[in-house]
Coordinates of C-alpha atoms in Angstrom, one line a residue:
Chain A
M1 CA 0.0 0.0 0.0
T2 CA 1.3 3.4 -0.9
A3 CA 1.2 6.0 1.8
L4 CA -0.1 8.9 -0.3
P5 CA -3.0 8.5 -2.7
A6 CA -2.0 9.4 -6.2
S7 CA -4.3 11.9 -7.9
P8 CA -6.1 10.5 -11.0
A9 CA -3.8 12.6 -13.2
E10 CA -0.8 10.7 -12.0
F11 CA -2.4 7.3 -12.7
R12 CA -1.2 6.0 -16.1
P13 CA -3.3 2.9 -16.7
N14 CA -1.2 1.8 -19.7
A15 CA 2.2 2.3 -18.3
P16 CA 4.5 -0.6 -19.3
G17 CA 5.2 -1.6 -15.7
R18 CA 1.5 -1.7 -14.9
L19 CA 0.7 -3.7 -18.0
I20 CA 3.3 -6.3 -17.2
R21 CA 2.3 -6.5 -13.6
L22 CA -1.4 -6.9 -14.5
S23 CA -0.7 -9.4 -17.3
L24 CA 1.2 -11.6 -14.8
E25 CA -1.6 -11.2 -12.2
R26 CA -4.2 -12.2 -14.8
T27 CA -2.1 -15.2 -15.8
R28 CA -1.7 -16.2 -12.2
I29 CA -5.5 -16.0 -11.6
E30 CA -6.3 -17.9 -14.9
I31 CA -3.9 -20.7 -14.0
K32 CA -5.2 -20.9 -10.4
T33 CA -8.8 -21.0 -11.6
F34 CA -8.0 -23.6 -14.2
F35 CA -6.4 -26.0 -11.7
R36 CA -9.3 -25.7 -9.3
A37 CA -11.7 -27.3 -11.8
P38 CA -10.3 -30.9 -11.9
D39 CA -12.6 -32.1 -14.7
Q40 CA -11.3 -29.3 -16.9
V41 CA -7.7 -30.2 -16.1
F42 CA -8.3 -33.8 -16.8
F43 CA -9.9 -33.4 -20.2
T44 CA -7.5 -30.7 -21.4
F45 CA -4.6 -33.1 -20.9
L46 CA -6.3 -36.4 -21.5
L47 CA -7.2 -35.7 -25.2
P48 CA -3.7 -35.2 -26.5
V49 CA -2.5 -38.1 -24.5
L50 CA -5.2 -40.4 -26.0
F51 CA -4.4 -39.2 -29.5
V52 CA -0.8 -40.2 -29.1
V53 CA -1.6 -43.6 -27.7
I54 CA -4.3 -44.3 -30.3
F55 CA -2.3 -43.2 -33.3
S56 CA 0.8 -44.9 -32.2
T57 CA -1.1 -48.1 -31.6
I58 CA -3.2 -48.1 -34.8
F59 CA -0.5 -47.0 -37.2
S60 CA 2.3 -49.2 -36.0
G61 CA 4.0 -49.4 -39.4
E62 CA 6.7 -47.4 -41.1
I63 CA 7.0 -45.0 -43.9
E64 CA 9.4 -46.0 -46.6
G65 CA 11.5 -43.4 -48.2
P66 CA 13.7 -43.6 -51.3
P67 CA 16.2 -46.5 -51.3
G68 CA 19.0 -46.2 -48.9
V69 CA 17.4 -43.9 -46.4
E70 CA 16.3 -44.6 -42.9
K71 CA 12.6 -45.6 -42.6
V72 CA 10.3 -43.5 -40.4
E73 CA 8.1 -45.0 -37.8
F74 CA 4.5 -43.8 -37.9
S75 CA 4.7 -43.0 -34.2
Q76 CA 7.6 -40.6 -35.0
Y77 CA 5.8 -39.3 -38.1
F78 CA 2.7 -38.2 -36.2
V79 CA 4.5 -36.5 -33.3
P80 CA 4.7 -33.1 -35.0
G81 CA 1.0 -33.3 -36.0
M82 CA 0.0 -34.2 -32.4
I83 CA 2.0 -31.3 -31.1
A84 CA 0.4 -28.9 -33.5
S85 CA -3.0 -30.3 -32.7
G86 CA -2.3 -30.0 -29.0
I87 CA -1.3 -26.4 -29.4
V88 CA -4.4 -25.5 -31.3
S89 CA -6.7 -27.2 -28.8
A90 CA -5.0 -25.5 -25.8
T91 CA -5.2 -22.1 -27.5
F92 CA -7.7 -21.5 -30.2
A93 CA -10.4 -24.0 -29.1
S94 CA -10.0 -23.7 -25.4
L95 CA -9.8 -19.8 -25.4
A96 CA -12.7 -19.4 -27.8
M97 CA -14.9 -21.5 -25.7
T98 CA -13.9 -20.2 -22.2
I99 CA -14.0 -16.5 -23.4
A100 CA -17.4 -17.1 -25.0
V101 CA -18.7 -18.3 -21.6
E102 CA -17.2 -15.3 -19.8
Q103 CA -18.7 -13.0 -22.4
H104 CA -22.1 -14.4 -22.0
D105 CA -22.2 -14.9 -18.2
G106 CA -21.2 -11.3 -17.7
L107 CA -17.7 -11.8 -16.3
L108 CA -16.2 -9.7 -19.1
R109 CA -18.7 -6.9 -18.3
R110 CA -17.6 -7.0 -14.7
L111 CA -13.9 -6.7 -15.8
S112 CA -14.7 -4.0 -18.3
G113 CA -16.2 -1.9 -15.5
T114 CA -12.7 -1.8 -13.9
P115 CA -9.5 0.0 -15.0
L116 CA -8.1 -3.4 -16.1
P117 CA -6.5 -2.8 -19.6
R118 CA -8.0 -5.1 -22.3
S119 CA -4.5 -6.2 -23.3
A120 CA -3.8 -7.5 -19.7
Y121 CA -7.0 -9.6 -20.0
F122 CA -5.7 -11.0 -23.4
A123 CA -2.3 -11.6 -21.8
G124 CA -3.8 -13.6 -19.0
K125 CA -5.6 -15.8 -21.6
V126 CA -2.5 -16.2 -23.7
G127 CA -0.5 -16.9 -20.5
L128 CA -2.8 -19.7 -19.5
A129 CA -2.8 -21.1 -23.1
L130 CA 1.0 -21.0 -23.1
F131 CA 1.1 -22.9 -19.9
T132 CA -1.3 -25.6 -20.9
A133 CA 0.2 -26.0 -24.4
F134 CA 3.6 -26.4 -22.9
V135 CA 2.4 -29.1 -20.6
I136 CA 0.7 -30.9 -23.5
V137 CA 3.8 -30.8 -25.6
V138 CA 5.9 -32.2 -22.8
L139 CA 3.3 -34.9 -22.2
I140 CA 3.2 -35.9 -25.9
L141 CA 7.0 -36.1 -26.1
A142 CA 7.4 -37.9 -22.8
I143 CA 4.9 -40.6 -23.7
G144 CA 6.3 -40.9 -27.2
V145 CA 9.9 -41.3 -26.0
V146 CA 9.1 -43.7 -23.1
F147 CA 6.5 -45.9 -24.8
Y148 CA 6.8 -45.5 -28.6
D149 CA 10.5 -45.1 -29.4
V150 CA 10.1 -41.5 -30.5
S151 CA 13.5 -39.9 -30.9
L152 CA 14.1 -36.2 -30.0
P153 CA 16.2 -33.9 -32.2
T154 CA 19.9 -33.5 -31.4
D155 CA 20.6 -30.5 -33.5
P156 CA 20.3 -27.3 -31.4
K157 CA 18.9 -25.5 -34.4
K158 CA 16.0 -27.9 -34.5
W159 CA 15.2 -27.2 -30.8
A160 CA 15.3 -23.5 -31.6
V161 CA 12.8 -24.0 -34.4
L162 CA 10.6 -26.1 -32.1
A163 CA 10.6 -23.2 -29.6
A164 CA 9.9 -20.6 -32.3
V165 CA 7.1 -22.5 -33.9
F166 CA 5.6 -23.3 -30.4
L167 CA 5.7 -19.7 -29.3
L168 CA 4.4 -18.3 -32.6
G169 CA 1.7 -21.0 -32.8
V170 CA 0.5 -20.4 -29.3
A171 CA 0.4 -16.6 -29.6
T172 CA -1.3 -16.7 -33.1
C173 CA -3.9 -19.4 -32.3
S174 CA -4.7 -17.7 -28.9
L175 CA -5.4 -14.4 -30.6
L176 CA -7.4 -16.1 -33.3
G177 CA -9.5 -17.8 -30.6
I178 CA -10.1 -14.4 -29.0
A179 CA -11.2 -13.0 -32.3
Y180 CA -13.3 -16.0 -33.1
T181 CA -15.6 -15.4 -30.1
R182 CA -17.3 -12.8 -32.1
L183 CA -19.0 -15.6 -34.1
I184 CA -20.3 -17.3 -30.9
R185 CA -23.8 -16.2 -30.1
S186 CA -24.4 -18.2 -26.9
S187 CA -22.2 -20.1 -24.6
S188 CA -24.1 -23.3 -25.2
S189 CA -23.4 -23.2 -29.0
A190 CA -19.7 -22.5 -28.4
A191 CA -18.3 -26.0 -28.9
A192 CA -20.4 -26.5 -32.0
I193 CA -19.1 -23.4 -33.6
V194 CA -15.5 -23.8 -32.5
Q195 CA -14.9 -27.5 -33.4
P196 CA -15.7 -27.6 -37.2
P197 CA -13.0 -25.2 -38.6
Y198 CA -10.4 -26.6 -36.3
L199 CA -11.2 -30.3 -37.2
V200 CA -11.3 -29.6 -40.9
L201 CA -8.0 -27.7 -40.8
Q202 CA -6.4 -30.5 -38.9
F203 CA -7.3 -32.9 -41.7
I204 CA -6.3 -30.8 -44.6
S205 CA -3.1 -29.6 -42.9
G206 CA -1.9 -33.2 -42.6
V207 CA -2.2 -33.5 -38.8
F208 CA -3.8 -37.0 -39.1
L209 CA -2.3 -38.1 -42.4
Q210 CA 0.7 -37.7 -44.6
Y211 CA 0.6 -34.3 -46.1
S212 CA 1.4 -35.9 -49.5
Q213 CA -2.0 -37.5 -49.4
V214 CA -3.9 -34.2 -49.2
P215 CA -5.4 -33.2 -52.6
P216 CA -3.6 -30.2 -54.2
F217 CA -6.6 -27.9 -54.0
L218 CA -7.1 -28.5 -50.3
K219 CA -3.4 -27.9 -49.8
V220 CA -4.0 -24.4 -51.3
V221 CA -6.7 -23.9 -48.7
A222 CA -4.5 -25.3 -45.9
A223 CA -1.6 -23.0 -46.8
A224 CA -3.8 -20.0 -46.2
F225 CA -4.0 -20.9 -42.5
P226 CA -1.3 -21.2 -39.8
L227 CA -1.8 -24.8 -38.8
K228 CA -0.3 -26.2 -42.0
W229 CA 2.8 -24.1 -41.4
M230 CA 3.1 -25.1 -37.8
V231 CA 3.0 -28.8 -38.8
Q232 CA 5.6 -28.2 -41.5
G233 CA 7.9 -26.5 -39.1
L234 CA 7.5 -29.2 -36.5
R235 CA 8.0 -32.0 -39.0
Y236 CA 11.4 -30.4 -39.8
V237 CA 12.2 -30.7 -36.2
F238 CA 11.3 -34.4 -35.8
L239 CA 11.7 -36.0 -39.2
P240 CA 14.6 -36.7 -41.6
D241 CA 15.0 -34.4 -44.6
W242 CA 13.8 -36.9 -47.2
V243 CA 10.2 -36.6 -45.8
A244 CA 10.2 -33.0 -47.0
V245 CA 10.6 -34.2 -50.6
D246 CA 7.4 -36.3 -50.3
D247 CA 5.3 -33.9 -48.2
Y248 CA 6.4 -30.4 -49.2
G249 CA 8.0 -30.9 -52.6
G250 CA 11.6 -30.7 -51.6
E251 CA 12.7 -28.4 -48.8
W252 CA 11.4 -27.8 -45.3
Q253 CA 11.5 -24.1 -46.1
V254 CA 11.9 -23.3 -42.4
E255 CA 12.5 -19.6 -43.0
R256 CA 9.3 -19.4 -44.9
V257 CA 7.4 -21.2 -42.2
L258 CA 8.6 -18.7 -39.6
L259 CA 7.8 -15.8 -41.9
V260 CA 4.2 -17.0 -42.6
L261 CA 3.7 -17.6 -38.9
G262 CA 5.1 -14.1 -38.1
I263 CA 2.6 -12.6 -40.6
W264 CA -0.2 -14.6 -39.1
L265 CA 0.7 -13.4 -35.6
A266 CA 0.4 -9.7 -36.8
V267 CA -2.9 -10.5 -38.6
S268 CA -4.4 -12.3 -35.6
F269 CA -3.4 -9.5 -33.3
V270 CA -5.4 -7.1 -35.5
L271 CA -8.3 -9.5 -35.8
A272 CA -8.5 -9.9 -32.0
R273 CA -8.4 -6.1 -31.5
V274 CA -11.1 -5.6 -34.2
F275 CA -13.5 -8.4 -33.4
F276 CA -13.3 -8.9 -29.7
R277 CA -16.1 -7.4 -27.7
W278 CA -15.9 -6.9 -23.9
N279 CA -19.6 -6.7 -23.7
R280 CA -22.0 -8.6 -25.9
G281 CA -24.9 -6.7 -24.4
Y282 CA -23.4 -3.5 -25.7
T283 CA -25.5 -2.0 -28.4
G284 CA -23.6 0.8 -30.1
Chain I
M1 CA -19.9 22.8 -7.5
T2 CA -19.6 20.5 -10.6
P3 CA -22.2 17.8 -10.3
A4 CA -20.9 14.3 -9.9
L5 CA -23.3 13.2 -12.5
S6 CA -25.4 15.0 -15.0
A7 CA -27.8 13.9 -17.7
R8 CA -29.6 16.2 -20.1
G9 CA -32.3 14.8 -22.4
V10 CA -30.8 11.3 -22.4
R11 CA -32.6 9.1 -24.9
K12 CA -32.3 5.5 -25.9
R13 CA -34.1 4.0 -28.8
Y14 CA -34.1 0.3 -29.7
G15 CA -35.6 0.2 -33.2
D16 CA -39.1 1.6 -32.8
L17 CA -39.0 1.4 -29.1
E18 CA -38.1 4.4 -27.0
A19 CA -36.7 3.0 -23.8
L20 CA -35.6 6.5 -22.5
R21 CA -37.5 9.6 -23.6
G22 CA -35.2 12.4 -22.5
V23 CA -34.1 12.0 -18.9
D24 CA -32.7 15.0 -17.1
L25 CA -30.9 14.5 -13.8
E26 CA -28.1 16.1 -11.7
I27 CA -26.5 14.4 -8.8
E28 CA -24.2 16.4 -6.4
P29 CA -21.0 15.0 -5.1
G30 CA -21.6 13.2 -1.8
E31 CA -25.2 12.6 -2.6
V32 CA -27.0 9.2 -2.3
F33 CA -29.5 9.0 -5.1
A34 CA -32.0 6.1 -5.4
L35 CA -33.6 5.3 -8.7
L36 CA -36.9 3.6 -8.5
G37 CA -39.2 2.3 -11.2
P38 CA -41.0 -0.8 -12.3
N39 CA -39.2 -3.5 -14.3
G40 CA -38.9 -2.5 -17.9
A41 CA -39.3 1.2 -17.2
G42 CA -35.7 2.1 -18.4
K43 CA -33.9 2.2 -15.1
T44 CA -31.3 -0.3 -16.0
T45 CA -30.8 1.2 -19.5
F46 CA -30.3 4.6 -17.9
V47 CA -27.8 3.3 -15.4
E48 CA -25.9 1.3 -18.1
I49 CA -25.6 4.4 -20.2
L50 CA -24.1 6.3 -17.2
E51 CA -21.8 3.4 -16.5
G52 CA -20.4 3.5 -20.0
F53 CA -21.8 0.0 -20.9
R54 CA -24.4 1.3 -23.4
A55 CA -24.4 4.1 -26.0
R56 CA -27.2 6.6 -25.8
S57 CA -29.3 7.6 -28.9
G58 CA -29.4 11.3 -27.9
G59 CA -28.8 13.8 -25.2
E60 CA -25.8 14.7 -23.0
A61 CA -24.3 12.9 -20.1
T62 CA -21.3 13.4 -17.8
V63 CA -20.2 11.2 -14.9
L64 CA -17.4 12.7 -12.8
G65 CA -17.0 15.3 -15.5
V66 CA -16.4 12.7 -18.3
D67 CA -18.8 11.6 -21.1
P68 CA -19.4 7.9 -20.3
E69 CA -19.1 7.0 -24.0
R70 CA -15.5 8.4 -23.9
G71 CA -14.6 7.2 -20.4
D72 CA -11.1 5.8 -20.3
L73 CA -9.4 3.7 -17.7
V74 CA -8.5 6.7 -15.5
W75 CA -12.2 7.4 -15.3
R76 CA -12.9 3.7 -14.6
S77 CA -10.5 3.8 -11.7
Q78 CA -12.8 6.4 -10.0
L79 CA -16.0 4.4 -10.5
G80 CA -17.3 1.4 -8.6
I81 CA -19.9 -0.7 -10.3
V82 CA -21.8 -3.3 -8.5
L83 CA -23.7 -5.2 -11.2
Q84 CA -26.9 -7.1 -10.6
S85 CA -25.9 -10.4 -12.1
A86 CA -22.5 -10.8 -13.6
G87 CA -20.2 -13.7 -14.1
F88 CA -18.5 -14.9 -11.0
F89 CA -15.1 -16.2 -10.0
E90 CA -16.6 -19.5 -8.9
Q91 CA -13.3 -21.1 -8.2
L92 CA -11.8 -18.2 -6.1
T93 CA -12.4 -17.4 -2.5
P94 CA -13.8 -14.0 -1.6
D95 CA -10.4 -12.9 -0.3
E96 CA -8.8 -14.0 -3.6
A97 CA -11.4 -12.4 -5.8
V98 CA -11.4 -9.1 -4.0
A99 CA -7.6 -9.0 -3.8
H100 CA -7.4 -9.7 -7.5
F101 CA -9.7 -6.8 -8.2
A102 CA -7.7 -4.5 -5.9
T103 CA -4.7 -5.0 -8.2
F104 CA -6.6 -3.2 -11.0
Y105 CA -6.8 0.1 -9.1
P106 CA -4.2 2.8 -8.3
N107 CA -5.2 3.2 -4.6
P108 CA -7.3 0.3 -3.5
L109 CA -8.6 -0.3 0.0
D110 CA -7.1 -3.2 2.0
P111 CA -8.9 -6.2 0.4
R112 CA -9.2 -8.2 3.6
R113 CA -10.7 -5.2 5.4
V114 CA -13.3 -4.9 2.6
V115 CA -14.2 -8.5 2.9
D116 CA -14.7 -7.9 6.7
M117 CA -16.8 -4.7 5.9
V118 CA -19.3 -6.6 3.8
G119 CA -19.6 -9.2 6.5
L120 CA -17.8 -12.2 4.9
A121 CA -15.1 -12.6 7.5
D122 CA -16.1 -16.2 8.2
K123 CA -16.4 -17.1 4.6
R124 CA -13.2 -15.5 3.4
S125 CA -11.6 -18.8 2.5
S126 CA -14.6 -20.6 1.0
R127 CA -14.8 -21.0 -2.8
C128 CA -17.3 -18.5 -4.2
K129 CA -19.2 -21.4 -5.8
D130 CA -20.1 -22.7 -2.4
L131 CA -21.6 -19.4 -1.2
S132 CA -25.3 -18.6 -0.9
G133 CA -26.9 -16.0 -3.2
G134 CA -26.8 -13.4 -0.5
Q135 CA -23.1 -14.1 0.2
K136 CA -22.3 -13.8 -3.4
R137 CA -24.1 -10.4 -3.4
R138 CA -21.7 -9.3 -0.7
V139 CA -18.7 -10.4 -2.8
D140 CA -20.2 -8.3 -5.7
L141 CA -20.3 -5.3 -3.4
A142 CA -16.7 -5.9 -2.1
M143 CA -15.4 -6.2 -5.7
G144 CA -17.2 -3.0 -6.6
I145 CA -15.8 -0.9 -3.7
V146 CA -12.3 -2.2 -3.2
G147 CA -10.9 0.4 -5.7
D148 CA -12.1 3.1 -3.3
P149 CA -14.2 4.8 -5.9
E150 CA -15.5 8.4 -5.9
L151 CA -18.9 7.3 -7.3
I152 CA -20.5 3.9 -6.8
F153 CA -23.3 2.5 -8.9
L154 CA -25.3 -0.1 -6.9
D155 CA -27.7 -2.1 -8.9
E156 CA -30.2 -3.7 -6.5
P157 CA -27.6 -4.3 -3.9
T158 CA -29.7 -6.2 -1.3
T159 CA -31.8 -8.4 -3.6
G160 CA -31.6 -11.9 -2.1
L161 CA -30.3 -10.8 1.3
D162 CA -31.9 -11.6 4.6
P163 CA -32.9 -8.6 6.9
Q164 CA -29.7 -8.7 8.8
G165 CA -27.7 -8.8 5.6
R166 CA -29.5 -5.8 4.2
R167 CA -28.8 -3.8 7.3
Q168 CA -25.1 -4.8 7.0
M169 CA -25.1 -3.6 3.4
W170 CA -26.7 -0.4 4.4
E171 CA -24.0 0.2 6.9
V172 CA -21.4 -0.3 4.2
V173 CA -23.2 2.2 2.0
R174 CA -23.4 4.7 4.9
E175 CA -19.7 4.3 5.6
F176 CA -19.0 5.3 2.0
T177 CA -21.4 8.2 2.3
R178 CA -19.6 9.5 5.4
L179 CA -16.4 9.5 3.3
G180 CA -18.1 11.9 0.9
K181 CA -18.6 9.4 -1.9
T182 CA -21.5 9.7 -4.3
I183 CA -23.8 6.7 -4.6
V184 CA -26.4 5.9 -7.3
L185 CA -28.6 3.1 -6.3
T186 CA -31.4 1.2 -8.0
T187 CA -33.7 -0.7 -5.8
H188 CA -37.1 -2.3 -5.6
Y189 CA -37.2 -1.9 -1.8
L190 CA -38.7 1.5 -0.9
D191 CA -37.6 1.2 2.7
E192 CA -34.1 0.9 1.4
A193 CA -34.5 4.1 -0.6
E194 CA -35.9 5.8 2.5
Q195 CA -33.1 4.5 4.7
L196 CA -30.2 5.4 2.4
A197 CA -31.1 8.0 -0.1
D198 CA -30.9 11.8 0.1
R199 CA -33.1 12.0 -3.0
V200 CA -35.1 9.5 -5.0
G201 CA -36.1 9.6 -8.6
V202 CA -38.9 7.5 -10.2
I203 CA -38.6 6.4 -13.8
I204 CA -41.7 5.2 -15.5
A205 CA -42.0 4.4 -19.2
G206 CA -38.7 5.9 -20.0
Q207 CA -39.2 9.2 -18.2
L208 CA -38.1 10.5 -14.9
V209 CA -41.5 11.4 -13.6
E210 CA -40.5 12.6 -10.1
V211 CA -37.4 13.6 -8.2
G212 CA -37.5 14.6 -4.5
T213 CA -36.5 13.6 -1.0
P214 CA -37.9 10.4 0.3
R215 CA -40.1 12.4 2.7
G216 CA -41.2 15.0 0.2
I217 CA -41.6 13.1 -3.1
G218 CA -45.0 13.1 -4.7
G219 CA -46.3 15.7 -2.3
R220 CA -46.0 13.2 0.5
E221 CA -45.2 15.8 3.2
R222 CA -48.3 17.8 2.3
A223 CA -50.4 14.6 1.9
L224 CA -53.4 14.2 4.2
A225 CA -53.2 12.0 7.2
R226 CA -55.6 9.1 7.7
V227 CA -57.2 8.4 11.1
T228 CA -58.8 5.0 11.4
F229 CA -60.5 3.1 14.1
A230 CA -63.1 0.4 14.6
L231 CA -66.8 0.7 15.5
T232 CA -66.8 -2.0 18.0
G233 CA -68.1 -2.5 21.6
N234 CA -70.2 0.5 22.8
L235 CA -69.5 2.4 19.6
A236 CA -71.2 -0.1 17.3
G237 CA -74.1 1.5 15.5
R238 CA -73.5 5.0 17.1
P239 CA -73.7 8.0 14.8
L240 CA -70.3 9.6 14.3
P241 CA -69.4 13.1 15.5
E242 CA -69.0 16.0 13.1
T243 CA -65.2 16.4 12.4
G244 CA -65.5 18.5 9.2
A245 CA -63.2 16.0 7.4
D246 CA -63.8 13.4 4.7
T247 CA -65.2 10.3 6.4
A248 CA -65.8 6.8 5.2
T249 CA -67.1 3.7 7.0
R250 CA -66.5 0.3 5.6
D251 CA -66.9 -3.1 7.3
G252 CA -67.1 -1.4 10.7
R253 CA -63.9 0.5 10.2
V254 CA -63.9 4.3 9.9
T255 CA -61.4 6.2 7.9
I256 CA -61.1 9.9 8.2
T257 CA -58.8 11.8 5.8
T258 CA -57.7 15.1 7.3
A259 CA -55.1 17.8 7.4
T260 CA -55.6 18.2 11.1
P261 CA -55.4 14.7 12.6
T262 CA -54.7 15.9 16.2
A263 CA -58.0 17.9 16.3
V264 CA -59.9 15.0 14.7
V265 CA -58.6 12.6 17.3
A266 CA -59.5 15.0 20.1
V267 CA -63.1 15.2 18.9
L268 CA -63.3 11.4 18.5
A269 CA -61.8 10.8 22.0
R270 CA -64.5 13.0 23.6
W271 CA -67.2 11.3 21.6
A272 CA -66.0 7.8 22.5
E273 CA -65.6 8.7 26.2
A274 CA -69.2 10.0 26.2
N275 CA -70.3 6.7 24.7
G276 CA -68.6 4.7 27.5
E277 CA -65.6 3.6 25.4
P278 CA -62.5 5.5 26.9
E279 CA -60.2 3.9 24.3
L280 CA -60.9 4.2 20.6
P281 CA -60.7 0.6 19.3
A282 CA -57.8 0.0 16.9
L283 CA -56.9 3.6 16.5
A284 CA -54.2 4.4 14.0
V285 CA -53.0 7.7 12.5
S286 CA -50.9 7.3 9.3
R287 CA -49.4 9.2 6.4
P288 CA -49.0 7.6 3.0
S289 CA -45.7 5.6 2.9
L290 CA -43.2 6.0 0.2
E291 CA -44.6 2.8 -1.2
D292 CA -48.1 4.2 -1.3
I293 CA -46.8 7.3 -3.2
Y294 CA -44.7 5.2 -5.5
L295 CA -47.5 2.8 -6.3
A296 CA -49.9 5.6 -6.9
M297 CA -47.4 7.1 -9.4
V298 CA -46.9 3.8 -11.2
E299 CA -50.7 3.3 -11.4
A300 CA -51.3 6.8 -12.6
A301 CA -48.8 6.3 -15.4
D302 CA -50.0 2.8 -16.2
G303 CA -51.8 1.9 -19.4
G304 CA -50.6 1.9 -23.0
E305 CA -47.1 3.1 -22.2
G306 CA -44.2 1.5 -24.2
R307 CA -42.2 -1.0 -22.3
E308 CA -38.6 -1.9 -22.9
G309 CA -37.9 -5.5 -23.7
D310 CA -34.5 -6.4 -22.3
D311 CA -34.6 -4.4 -19.1
A312 CA -34.6 -6.5 -15.9

C-alpha cells in the first residue's frame, strides 16, 4: 500500500510496468482458476495423450522413403501433428470456448467496468494457453519417448525452431481464438461453432495423415491458415529431410514457415483487436 | 460545484421502441440517489448508459466530468460498479477475488478489510461457488468498492439478502457516504431508498416522472393523514361526531382523511368517552408511505405506455 493517494492525473493505466504486472496477475489467476476445476484439467490433458496412444497403436508401421534412407516409424511421423493439434486445442479451441462463456455470463462486463486494460486480459488468456500448451507438448514427447521409441532432435537449431514454432503458434492461435468469439452467439453453442474449422483444418493440414495424401486444391486452402505451417515447421524438427521431398515438394522451407507464422501473428493481433467485444450486451 | 453526474435529455431507442425519452438529472458530489421504477421502465438502461456500458441515442451525459461514452481507464478507476448479475469467480475465495480486483486500481482499499466490511469474514476462505446467493451479493459489493471509488453504482444491492444482511449492506453504504462518496442506487425496496437516499427519482415508461427527497416526493409531506378506528363495543351503531373531514365507513372501520389529525382525534376521543368507550378501538394515524406514493405514481402512469424489452 502506498502512503499517499495518487491523484487521478498521476495514474497512467497503460504504463508498461503496470501492463506487465497486471498481465502476470491475470495469468496467475487464470492458472489458479484452471487448476481448481479438476474435470477441466483432466480433459484438457487427456485428449492429446489419448491421441498419441491411439495413433501410435493403430499406425504401428513405417513410412518407406527412397532406397538407402532410414525408414520413419508412424509413431515418429505423427508426433509433429500431435504437437500442432495440441497447441491448437489448448489455445484456439479452449480460449474461444472459455471466453465465450465469460462474455455471456457477464464476467467480461464485470472486468470491463474496472480499470483493467484489455491487453492485460488478453495476456492472461495467452499466458494460460502458453502454460497448458507447454504441458501438452511435454506430455506428448514424454509418452512418445518412453513408450513408442520417438527420438528427439539432437541439432540445437531444431530445438530453436521447435521453440519458435511453439511460441508463434501459441500466440497466433490464442489471438485467433479471442477474435473467433465474435461468431459465438451463446455459450451453449460455443463447442459446435469452434470445433468444425479446427477439425477440418487438422485434416487438410496433414495432422492426421501424410501431407502428400492431401489433394492439391485442399493444400492451397490449408496453406492460407497457420496450422499447415506449424505442422511443416514441427516436421522439420522431428523428421529426416527426405520426408520434406514427399510432403512439401523438396525443402522444409523453415524460414518461410517462420515468416508466414510471423505474418499470421500480426494479422491475428489485428483481428483480435477488431472483433473482440468486452460486452455482448453493448448496443452501439 | 460541478455535479458528480449530469444527464440532459438522455434518450435511448431500440428500433421503434423508445426506452428512454429524454431524462434530465443532476446528482451532487456526496449525494446518495436512489432510482426507483417498475421492471422495464428504463432504469437499467439509464444506469448502463451512465456506467459506459451502453451508448445513448441522444442527449448529453457526464459522470465525474467525463462523457461515459468516452470514459477511459483513469475514469474507470474512480468508479465502482456493483452489477446485478454478472459472471463470477466461482473457483476463487472472496479474499482472492477481492484482492485480484484490488490490483486493477491505483489506490485500493485493503482487500481483507473490505471482505470484513461486507460481513464475509467467516467465509473469506470458501470458494465463491459454495456461497449462498446473499453471500455472493456481498462479494459483488466488495469487488465494486475495493478500488475506493468516488462514485458507486449499486444495482439492486440487497436483492436476495436476509434482513440482517440488508442492514449490513446499508451500513457499508453509509460508511462510504460518510467518506463523501457519491452513490447511485437502483432498488425495488422502498424502505431501502428511504433509509439510504438523500433523493429518490422515479422512472416510469422511459421518463423521470418525479425527483425529490424520500419524505417530500409526490407531495408526501403535504399529503393528508388518515385516522382509522373500529366501530366495536359500545361504539357499534352509534352516529359519528362531526369532524369536518372526509369520512368513510366500511366493514365497521372508519377512515377519516384530514389535514388536522390531532384535532380529529380530540373530537373522537371526547365522543368515545361520552359513549362509554374510553379507548378508541384499533386507533391508527398514518401518512402515506413512500410505497403508497410510488405505487400511486406507477398506477397513474400505467396503461398503454411503451415497455422496454430487455430491461430487468
